[in-house]
Coordinates of C-alpha atoms and ligand atoms in Angstrom, one line a residue:
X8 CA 0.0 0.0 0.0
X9 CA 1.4 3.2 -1.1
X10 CA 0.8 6.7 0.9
X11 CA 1.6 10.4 1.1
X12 CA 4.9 11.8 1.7
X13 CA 5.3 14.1 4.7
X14 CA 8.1 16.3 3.3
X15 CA 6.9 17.4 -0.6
X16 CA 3.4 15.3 -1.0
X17 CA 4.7 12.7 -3.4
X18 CA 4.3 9.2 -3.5
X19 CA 6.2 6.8 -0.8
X20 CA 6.2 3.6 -2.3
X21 CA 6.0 0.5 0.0
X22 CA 9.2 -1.4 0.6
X23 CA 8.8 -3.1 4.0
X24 CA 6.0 -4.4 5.9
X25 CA 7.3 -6.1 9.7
X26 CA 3.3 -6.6 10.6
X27 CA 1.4 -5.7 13.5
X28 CA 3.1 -4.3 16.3
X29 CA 3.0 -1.8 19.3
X30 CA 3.9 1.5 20.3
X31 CA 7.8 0.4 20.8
X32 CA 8.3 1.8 24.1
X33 CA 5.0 1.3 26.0
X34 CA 6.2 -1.9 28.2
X35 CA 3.0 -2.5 30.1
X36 CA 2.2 -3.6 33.6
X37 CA 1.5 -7.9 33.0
X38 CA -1.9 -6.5 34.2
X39 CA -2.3 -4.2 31.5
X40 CA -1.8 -6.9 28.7
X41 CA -5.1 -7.1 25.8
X42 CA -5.0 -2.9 25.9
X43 CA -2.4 -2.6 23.4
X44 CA -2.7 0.3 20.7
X45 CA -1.8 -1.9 17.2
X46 CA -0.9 -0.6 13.9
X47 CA 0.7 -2.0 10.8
X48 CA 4.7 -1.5 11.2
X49 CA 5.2 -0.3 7.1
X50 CA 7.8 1.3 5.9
X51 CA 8.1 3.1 2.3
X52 CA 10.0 5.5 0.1
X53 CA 8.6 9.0 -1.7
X54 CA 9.8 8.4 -5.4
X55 CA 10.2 12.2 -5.6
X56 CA 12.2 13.7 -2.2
X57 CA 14.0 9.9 -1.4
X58 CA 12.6 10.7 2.1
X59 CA 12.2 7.0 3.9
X60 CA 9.4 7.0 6.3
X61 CA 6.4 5.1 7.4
X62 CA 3.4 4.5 5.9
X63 CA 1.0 4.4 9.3
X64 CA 1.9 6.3 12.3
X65 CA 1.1 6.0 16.1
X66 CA -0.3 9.4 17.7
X67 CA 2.3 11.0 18.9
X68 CA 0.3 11.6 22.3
X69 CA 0.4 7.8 22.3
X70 CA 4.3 7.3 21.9
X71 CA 4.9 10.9 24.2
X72 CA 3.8 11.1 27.6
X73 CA 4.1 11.2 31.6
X74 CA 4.5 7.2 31.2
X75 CA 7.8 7.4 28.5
X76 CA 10.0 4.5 29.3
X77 CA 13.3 5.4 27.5
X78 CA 16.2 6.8 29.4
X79 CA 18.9 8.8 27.7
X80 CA 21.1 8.4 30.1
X81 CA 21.3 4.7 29.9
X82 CA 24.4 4.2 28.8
X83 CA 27.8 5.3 29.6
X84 CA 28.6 5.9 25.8
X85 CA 25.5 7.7 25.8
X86 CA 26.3 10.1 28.6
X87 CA 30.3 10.7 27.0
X88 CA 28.5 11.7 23.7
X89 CA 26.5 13.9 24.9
X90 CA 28.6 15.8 27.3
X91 CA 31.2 16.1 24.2
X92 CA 28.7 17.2 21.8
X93 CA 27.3 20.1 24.7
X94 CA 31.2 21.1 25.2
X95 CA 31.3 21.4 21.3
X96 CA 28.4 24.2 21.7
X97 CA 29.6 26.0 24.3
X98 CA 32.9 26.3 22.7
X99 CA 32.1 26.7 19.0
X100 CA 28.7 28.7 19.0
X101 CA 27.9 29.9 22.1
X102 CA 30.1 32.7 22.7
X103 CA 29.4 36.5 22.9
X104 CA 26.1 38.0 24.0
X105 CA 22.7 36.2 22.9
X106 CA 24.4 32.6 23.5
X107 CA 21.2 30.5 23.7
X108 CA 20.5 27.0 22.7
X109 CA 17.0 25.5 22.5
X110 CA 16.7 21.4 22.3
X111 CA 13.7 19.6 20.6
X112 CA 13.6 16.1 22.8
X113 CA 16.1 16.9 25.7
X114 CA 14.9 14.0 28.1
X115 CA 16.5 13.3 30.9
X116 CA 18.5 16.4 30.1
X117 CA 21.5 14.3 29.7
X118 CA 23.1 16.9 27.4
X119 CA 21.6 20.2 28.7
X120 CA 23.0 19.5 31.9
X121 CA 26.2 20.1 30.8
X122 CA 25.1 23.5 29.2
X123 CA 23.2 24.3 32.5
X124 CA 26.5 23.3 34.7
X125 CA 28.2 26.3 32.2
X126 CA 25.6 28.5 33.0
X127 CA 25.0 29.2 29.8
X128 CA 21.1 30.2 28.7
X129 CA 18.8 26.9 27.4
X130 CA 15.5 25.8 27.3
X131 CA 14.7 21.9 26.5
X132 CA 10.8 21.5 24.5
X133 CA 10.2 18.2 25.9
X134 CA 6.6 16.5 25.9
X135 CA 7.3 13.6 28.4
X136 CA 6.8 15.0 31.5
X137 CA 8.2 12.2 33.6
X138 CA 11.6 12.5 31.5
X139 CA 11.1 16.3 31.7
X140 CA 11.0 16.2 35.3
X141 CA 14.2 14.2 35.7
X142 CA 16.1 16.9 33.5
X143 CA 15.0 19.8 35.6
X144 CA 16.5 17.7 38.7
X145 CA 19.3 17.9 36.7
X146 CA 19.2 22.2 36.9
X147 CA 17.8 21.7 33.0
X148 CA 15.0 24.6 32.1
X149 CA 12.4 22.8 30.3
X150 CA 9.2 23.6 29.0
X151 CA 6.9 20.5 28.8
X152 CA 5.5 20.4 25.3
X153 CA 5.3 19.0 22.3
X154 CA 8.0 21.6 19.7
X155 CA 5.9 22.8 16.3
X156 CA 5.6 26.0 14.9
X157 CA 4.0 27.1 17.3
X158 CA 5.8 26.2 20.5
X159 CA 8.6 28.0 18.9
X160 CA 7.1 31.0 18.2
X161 CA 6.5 30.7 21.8
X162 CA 9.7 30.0 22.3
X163 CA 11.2 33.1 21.1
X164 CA 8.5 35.5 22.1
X165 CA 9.7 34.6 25.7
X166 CA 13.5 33.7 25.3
X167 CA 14.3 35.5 22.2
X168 CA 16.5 34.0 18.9
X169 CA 18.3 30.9 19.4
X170 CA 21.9 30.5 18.3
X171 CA 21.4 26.6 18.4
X172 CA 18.4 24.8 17.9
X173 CA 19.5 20.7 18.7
X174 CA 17.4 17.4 18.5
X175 CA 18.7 13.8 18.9
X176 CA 17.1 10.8 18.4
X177 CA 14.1 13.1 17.9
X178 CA 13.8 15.2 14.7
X179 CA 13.0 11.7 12.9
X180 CA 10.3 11.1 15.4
X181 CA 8.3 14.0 14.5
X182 CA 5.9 13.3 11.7
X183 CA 5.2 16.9 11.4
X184 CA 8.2 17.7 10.4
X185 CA 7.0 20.5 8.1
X186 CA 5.9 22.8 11.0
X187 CA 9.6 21.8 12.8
X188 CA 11.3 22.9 10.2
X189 CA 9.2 26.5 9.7
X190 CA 9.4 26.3 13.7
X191 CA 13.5 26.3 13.6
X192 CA 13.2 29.2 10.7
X193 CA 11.2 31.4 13.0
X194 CA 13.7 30.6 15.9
X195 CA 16.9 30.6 14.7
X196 CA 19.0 33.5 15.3
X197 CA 20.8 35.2 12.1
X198 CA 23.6 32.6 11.8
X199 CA 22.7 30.2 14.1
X200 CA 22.7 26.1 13.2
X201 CA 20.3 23.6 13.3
X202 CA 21.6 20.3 14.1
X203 CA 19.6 17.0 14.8
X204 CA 21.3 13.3 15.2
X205 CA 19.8 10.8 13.8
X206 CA 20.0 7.1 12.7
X207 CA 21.3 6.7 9.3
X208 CA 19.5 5.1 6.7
X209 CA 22.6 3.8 4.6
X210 CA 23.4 1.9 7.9
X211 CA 20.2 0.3 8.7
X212 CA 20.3 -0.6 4.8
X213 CA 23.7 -1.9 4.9
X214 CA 23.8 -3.7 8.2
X215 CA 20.1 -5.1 7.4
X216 CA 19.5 -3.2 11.4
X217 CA 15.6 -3.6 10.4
X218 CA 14.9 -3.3 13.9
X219 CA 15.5 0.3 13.7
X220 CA 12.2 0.2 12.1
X221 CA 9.6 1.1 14.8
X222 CA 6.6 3.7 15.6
X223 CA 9.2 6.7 17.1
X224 CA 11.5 6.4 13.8
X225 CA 8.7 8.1 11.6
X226 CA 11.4 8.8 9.2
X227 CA 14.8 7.4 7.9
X228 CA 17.1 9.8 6.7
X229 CA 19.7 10.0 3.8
X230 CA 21.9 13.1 3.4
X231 CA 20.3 13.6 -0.4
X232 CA 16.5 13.1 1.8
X233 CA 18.0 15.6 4.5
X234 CA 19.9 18.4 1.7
X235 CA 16.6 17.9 -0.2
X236 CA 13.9 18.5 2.6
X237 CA 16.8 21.6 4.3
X238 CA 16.3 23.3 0.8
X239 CA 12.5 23.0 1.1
X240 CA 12.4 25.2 3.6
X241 CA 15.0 27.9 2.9
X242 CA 17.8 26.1 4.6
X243 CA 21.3 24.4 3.3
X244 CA 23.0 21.2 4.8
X245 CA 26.5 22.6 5.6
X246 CA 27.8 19.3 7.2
X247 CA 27.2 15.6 7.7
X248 CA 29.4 13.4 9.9
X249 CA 28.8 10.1 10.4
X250 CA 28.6 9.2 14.5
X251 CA 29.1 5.5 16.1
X252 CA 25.4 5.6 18.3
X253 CA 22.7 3.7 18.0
X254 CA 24.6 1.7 15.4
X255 CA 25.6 4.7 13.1
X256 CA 24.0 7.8 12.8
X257 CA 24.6 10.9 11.2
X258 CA 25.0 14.9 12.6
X259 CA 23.3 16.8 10.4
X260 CA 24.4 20.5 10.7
X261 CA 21.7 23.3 8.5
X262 CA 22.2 26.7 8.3
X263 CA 19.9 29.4 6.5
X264 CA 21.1 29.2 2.5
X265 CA 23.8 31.2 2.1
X266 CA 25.1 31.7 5.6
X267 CA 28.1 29.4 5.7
X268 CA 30.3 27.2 3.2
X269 CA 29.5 23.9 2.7
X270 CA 31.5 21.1 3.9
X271 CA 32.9 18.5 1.8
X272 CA 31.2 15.7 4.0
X273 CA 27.8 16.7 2.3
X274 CA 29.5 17.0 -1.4
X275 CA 30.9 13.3 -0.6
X276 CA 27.9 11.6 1.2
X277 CA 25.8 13.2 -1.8
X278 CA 28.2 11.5 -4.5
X279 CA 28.5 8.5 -2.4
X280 CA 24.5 7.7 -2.0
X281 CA 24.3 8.8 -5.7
X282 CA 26.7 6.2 -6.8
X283 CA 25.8 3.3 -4.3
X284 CA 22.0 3.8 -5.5
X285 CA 21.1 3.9 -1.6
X286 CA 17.4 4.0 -1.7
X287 CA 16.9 2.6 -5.5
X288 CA 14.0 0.3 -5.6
X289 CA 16.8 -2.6 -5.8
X290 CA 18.4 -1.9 -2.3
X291 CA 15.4 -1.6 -1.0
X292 CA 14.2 -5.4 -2.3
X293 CA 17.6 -6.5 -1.4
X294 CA 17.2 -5.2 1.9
X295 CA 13.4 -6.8 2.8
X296 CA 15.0 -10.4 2.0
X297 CA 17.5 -9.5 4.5
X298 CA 15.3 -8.8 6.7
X299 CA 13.1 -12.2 5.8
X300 CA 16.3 -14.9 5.9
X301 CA 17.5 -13.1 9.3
X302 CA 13.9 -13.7 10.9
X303 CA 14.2 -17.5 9.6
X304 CA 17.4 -17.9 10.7
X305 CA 17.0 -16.5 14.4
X306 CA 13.7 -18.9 14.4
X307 CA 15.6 -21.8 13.6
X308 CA 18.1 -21.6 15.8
X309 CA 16.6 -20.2 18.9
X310 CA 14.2 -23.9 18.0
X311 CA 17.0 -25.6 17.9
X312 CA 17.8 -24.7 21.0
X313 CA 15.2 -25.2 23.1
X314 CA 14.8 -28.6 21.4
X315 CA 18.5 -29.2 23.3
X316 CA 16.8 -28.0 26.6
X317 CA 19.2 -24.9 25.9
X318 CA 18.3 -21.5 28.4
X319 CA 18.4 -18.3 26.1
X320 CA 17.9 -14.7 27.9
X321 CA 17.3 -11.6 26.3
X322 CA 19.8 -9.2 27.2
X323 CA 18.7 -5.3 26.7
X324 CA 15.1 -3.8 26.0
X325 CA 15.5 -1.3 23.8
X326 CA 12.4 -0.1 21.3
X327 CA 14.6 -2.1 18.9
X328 CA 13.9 -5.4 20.7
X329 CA 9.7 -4.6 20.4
X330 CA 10.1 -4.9 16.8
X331 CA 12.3 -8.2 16.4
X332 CA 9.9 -10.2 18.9
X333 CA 6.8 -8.8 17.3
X334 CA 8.0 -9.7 13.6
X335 CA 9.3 -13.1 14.3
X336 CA 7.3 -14.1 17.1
X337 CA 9.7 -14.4 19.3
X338 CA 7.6 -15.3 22.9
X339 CA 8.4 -16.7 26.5
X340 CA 8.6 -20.0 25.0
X341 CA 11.7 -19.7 22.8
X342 CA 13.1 -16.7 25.6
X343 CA 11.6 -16.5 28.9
X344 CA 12.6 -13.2 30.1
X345 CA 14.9 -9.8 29.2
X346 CA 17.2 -8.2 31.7
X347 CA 17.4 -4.7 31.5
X348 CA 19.4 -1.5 33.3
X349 CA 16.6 0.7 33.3
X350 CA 14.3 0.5 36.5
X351 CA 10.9 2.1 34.4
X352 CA 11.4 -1.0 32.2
X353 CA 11.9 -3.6 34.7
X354 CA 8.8 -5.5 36.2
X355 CA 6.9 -4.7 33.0
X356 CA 7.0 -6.6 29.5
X357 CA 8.8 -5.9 26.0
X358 CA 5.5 -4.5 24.3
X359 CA 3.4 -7.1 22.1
X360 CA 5.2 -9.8 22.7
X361 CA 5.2 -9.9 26.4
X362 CA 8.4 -10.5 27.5
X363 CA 9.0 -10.2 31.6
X364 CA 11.6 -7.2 31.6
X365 CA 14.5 -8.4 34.8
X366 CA 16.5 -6.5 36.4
X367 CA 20.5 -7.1 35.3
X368 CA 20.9 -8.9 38.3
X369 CA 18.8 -12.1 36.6
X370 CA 21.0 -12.6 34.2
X371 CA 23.4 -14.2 36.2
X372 CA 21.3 -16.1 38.8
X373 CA 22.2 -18.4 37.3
X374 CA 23.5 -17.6 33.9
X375 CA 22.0 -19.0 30.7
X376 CA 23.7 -21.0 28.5
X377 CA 23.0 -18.2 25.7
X378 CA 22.4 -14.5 25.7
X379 CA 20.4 -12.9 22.9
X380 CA 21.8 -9.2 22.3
X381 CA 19.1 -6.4 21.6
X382 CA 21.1 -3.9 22.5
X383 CA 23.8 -4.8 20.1
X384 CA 24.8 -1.3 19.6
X385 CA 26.2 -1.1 23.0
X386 CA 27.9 -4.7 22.2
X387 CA 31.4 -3.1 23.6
X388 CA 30.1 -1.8 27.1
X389 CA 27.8 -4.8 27.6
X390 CA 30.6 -7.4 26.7
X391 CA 33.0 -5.5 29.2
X392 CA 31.0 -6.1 32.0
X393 CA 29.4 -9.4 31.5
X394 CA 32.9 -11.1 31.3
X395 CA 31.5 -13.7 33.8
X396 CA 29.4 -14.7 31.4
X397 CA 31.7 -16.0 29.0
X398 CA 33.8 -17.7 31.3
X399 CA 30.9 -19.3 32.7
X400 CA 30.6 -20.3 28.5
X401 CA 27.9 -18.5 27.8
X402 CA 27.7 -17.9 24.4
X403 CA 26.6 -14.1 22.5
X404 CA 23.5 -14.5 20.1
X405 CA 23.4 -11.5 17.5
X406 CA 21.1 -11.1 14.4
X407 CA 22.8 -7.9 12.9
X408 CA 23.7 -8.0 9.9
X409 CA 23.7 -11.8 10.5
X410 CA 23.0 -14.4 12.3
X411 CA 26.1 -15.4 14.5
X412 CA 26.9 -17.2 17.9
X413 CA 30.1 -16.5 19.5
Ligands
SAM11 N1 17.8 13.3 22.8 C1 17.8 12.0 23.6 C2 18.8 11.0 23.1 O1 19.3 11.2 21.9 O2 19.0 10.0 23.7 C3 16.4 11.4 23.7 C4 15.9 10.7 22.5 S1 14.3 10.0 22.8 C5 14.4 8.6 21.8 C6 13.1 11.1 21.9 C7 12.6 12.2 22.8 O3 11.9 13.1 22.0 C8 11.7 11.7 23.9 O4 12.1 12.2 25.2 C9 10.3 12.4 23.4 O5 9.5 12.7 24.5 C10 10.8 13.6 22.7 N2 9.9 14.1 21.6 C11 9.0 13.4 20.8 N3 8.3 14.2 20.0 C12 8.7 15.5 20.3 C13 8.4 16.8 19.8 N4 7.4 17.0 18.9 N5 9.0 17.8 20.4 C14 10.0 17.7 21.3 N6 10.3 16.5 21.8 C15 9.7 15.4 21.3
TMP12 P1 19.2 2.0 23.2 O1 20.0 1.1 22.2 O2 18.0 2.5 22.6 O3 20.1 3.0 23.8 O4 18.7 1.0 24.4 C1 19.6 0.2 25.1 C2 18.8 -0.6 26.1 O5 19.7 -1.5 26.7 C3 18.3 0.3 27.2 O6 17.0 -0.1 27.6 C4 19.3 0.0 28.4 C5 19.8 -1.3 28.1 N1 21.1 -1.6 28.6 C6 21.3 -2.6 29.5 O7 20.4 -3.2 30.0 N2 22.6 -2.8 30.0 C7 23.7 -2.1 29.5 O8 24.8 -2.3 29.9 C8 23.4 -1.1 28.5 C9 24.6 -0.3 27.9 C10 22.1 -0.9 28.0
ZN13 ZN1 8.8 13.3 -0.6

């Protein structure tokens, strides 16, 4: 089924469909389970902007709100990141009179703090007001809403121009992305960047990472999608570096047209995803049998398994993990429970496919015989500290871009 693109109103062509599935992040309460909200997890491509995105979207007063599960703070990598990329600001762009920085999604605050330990002027736009609240422990100003047009028109009434408007993890959450994107224009200060982080879509191509697909990521963004939608709306994309989180991601940095040079990152990823044909209708086929002979795979062997009267845990919840289990039907039989660091998650089940969320401590009480990594972009930390686990010979299940045990 085809539908309508949210950037320039073409056509987004079908490429993907992973099913029924939940809101990623809603882990209910076991008491809770039959009140899911359901929709069909599709994913397509608009023949005319290149702009990757999904066909069906969950309100976002559904995915947002007082009950929002995901922590940025969860990781250590996380926290470094952040704290670099907040030192990057003070130093870099706000200096002089008028330093302010606004940021769509901040959280847990986990890289405002840092701003707000500098004493420098910010404001987080932040509709979760559980995560909202944790950031303004933090000494974070936040203002509890949802950022559009009009929150930042809002915005700037009260706080005046912004010299950096920031969003990670976020800006691809936001189906109306149009009314951002006039929103930033009407706060940005004369000379002032936009920059949003955001998973890439030549990784979740290349490493077949279809578990990046879920309700939050409304969109999947290319530097050609990203260039193409910055022009749109009077904007240039000045730089694009690639970054190691959430599996690989990309900073986009936009500036009003015009207002500063134009990296050679851009002129290379543009040339690159040209020549690679990145979201031809090829890559994309390629990609959906990916997708298919990993499900079978991961079936087979976590059968196999269990036919041995093997123990497999899940280790990590992240949204990622809602969209494996829902698509291959991955239940308690096959995995009888997750462990997870985050407390909101623990006592309450990966979404849809009802899988008891543990505290780490489970994991090695005893340990299994095999682990099955979710949270395989945090392979490096997680492998650090489970060491016991290997010398007790446990063995690693992964599913990206393969199927492997180790
Ligand atoms: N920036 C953090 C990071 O990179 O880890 C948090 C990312 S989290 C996946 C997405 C955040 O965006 C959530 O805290 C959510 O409440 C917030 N969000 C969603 N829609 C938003 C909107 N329209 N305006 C501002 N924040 C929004
Ligand atoms: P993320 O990939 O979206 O950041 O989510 C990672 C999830 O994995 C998050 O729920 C926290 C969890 N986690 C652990 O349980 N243990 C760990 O050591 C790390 C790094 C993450
Ligand atoms: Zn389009």
């Amino acid at each position: 089924m085809n539908g309508e693109c949210r950037v320039c109103g073409g056509v987004v062509e079908e490429f993907i469909d992973l099913g029924r599935q939940p809101s990623a992040n809603a882990f209910p309460l076991p008491e809770q389970v039959g009140g899911e909200f359901l929709f069909r997890l599709a994913a397509g491509a608009c023949g005319r902007c290149s702009m990757v995105q999904l066909l069906e979207e969950v309100p976002q007063t559904v995915r947002y709100h007082e009950g929002y599960r995901y922590r940025a703070s969860g990781s250590k990598g996380h926290r470094r990141h952040f704290e670099e990329d907040a030192r990057r600001f003070l130093r870099d762009e706000l200096t002089g009179p008028g330093a302010f920085i606004v940021e769509i999604g901040c959280n847990d605050g986990v890289m405002l703090s840092t701003v707000a330990d500098a004493g420098v002027a910010h404001l987080g736009v932040e509709p979760s007001a559980n995560v909202a609240d944790e950031a303004r422990a933090k000494g974070v100003s936040v203002l509890n809403a949802f950022f559009d047009e009009e929150t930042a028109a809002a915005v700037r009434a009260e706080h005046g121009p912004a010299k950096v408007v920031f969003g990670a993890n976020t800006i691809c959450h936001i189906a109306h992305i149009r009314s951002v994107f006039r929103g930033v224009g009407a706060l940005l200060a004369p000379g002032g960047v936009f920059v949003f982080e955001e998973p890439y879509l030549g990784t979740v191509l290349e490493q077949g990472a279809f578990d990046q697909i879920y309700d939050e990521h409304v969109f999947y963004f290319s530097v050609t999608s990203v260039a193409a939608m910055a022009e749109r709306f009077g904007f240039e994309l000045v730089e694009a570096e690639p970054i190691p989180l959430h599996g690989g991601e990309i900073r986009y940095t936009v500036a009003r047209a015009g207002e500063r040079p134009v990296g050679g990152s851009v002129r290379r990823f543009l040339a690159e995803e040209r020549e690679r044909g990145l979201s031809s209708p090829e890559a994309l086929r390629r990609f959906g049998d990916n997708v298919r002979q990993v499900r079978d795979d991961l079936l087979a062997l976590l059968r196999e398994l269990r036919a041995d009267g093997k123990r497999v845990v899940g280790y990590g919840a992240p949204g990622k993990a809602t969209t494996i289990t829902n698509f291959c039907g991955i239940g308690t039989d096959l995995v009888p429970f997750v462990c997870d660091s985050t407390p909101d998650k623990q006592g309450r089940l990966v979404p849809g496919s009802h899988l008891p969320v543990r505290p780490p401590e489970a994991f090695s009480d005893p340990y299994p015989d095999y682990a099955l990594l979710f949270a395989w972009n945090h392979a490096e930390e997680i492998m650090a500290k489970e060491q016991g686990f290997r010398h007790s010979g446990g063995r690693w299940i992964r599913y990206v871009p393969t199927v492997t045990v180790d």
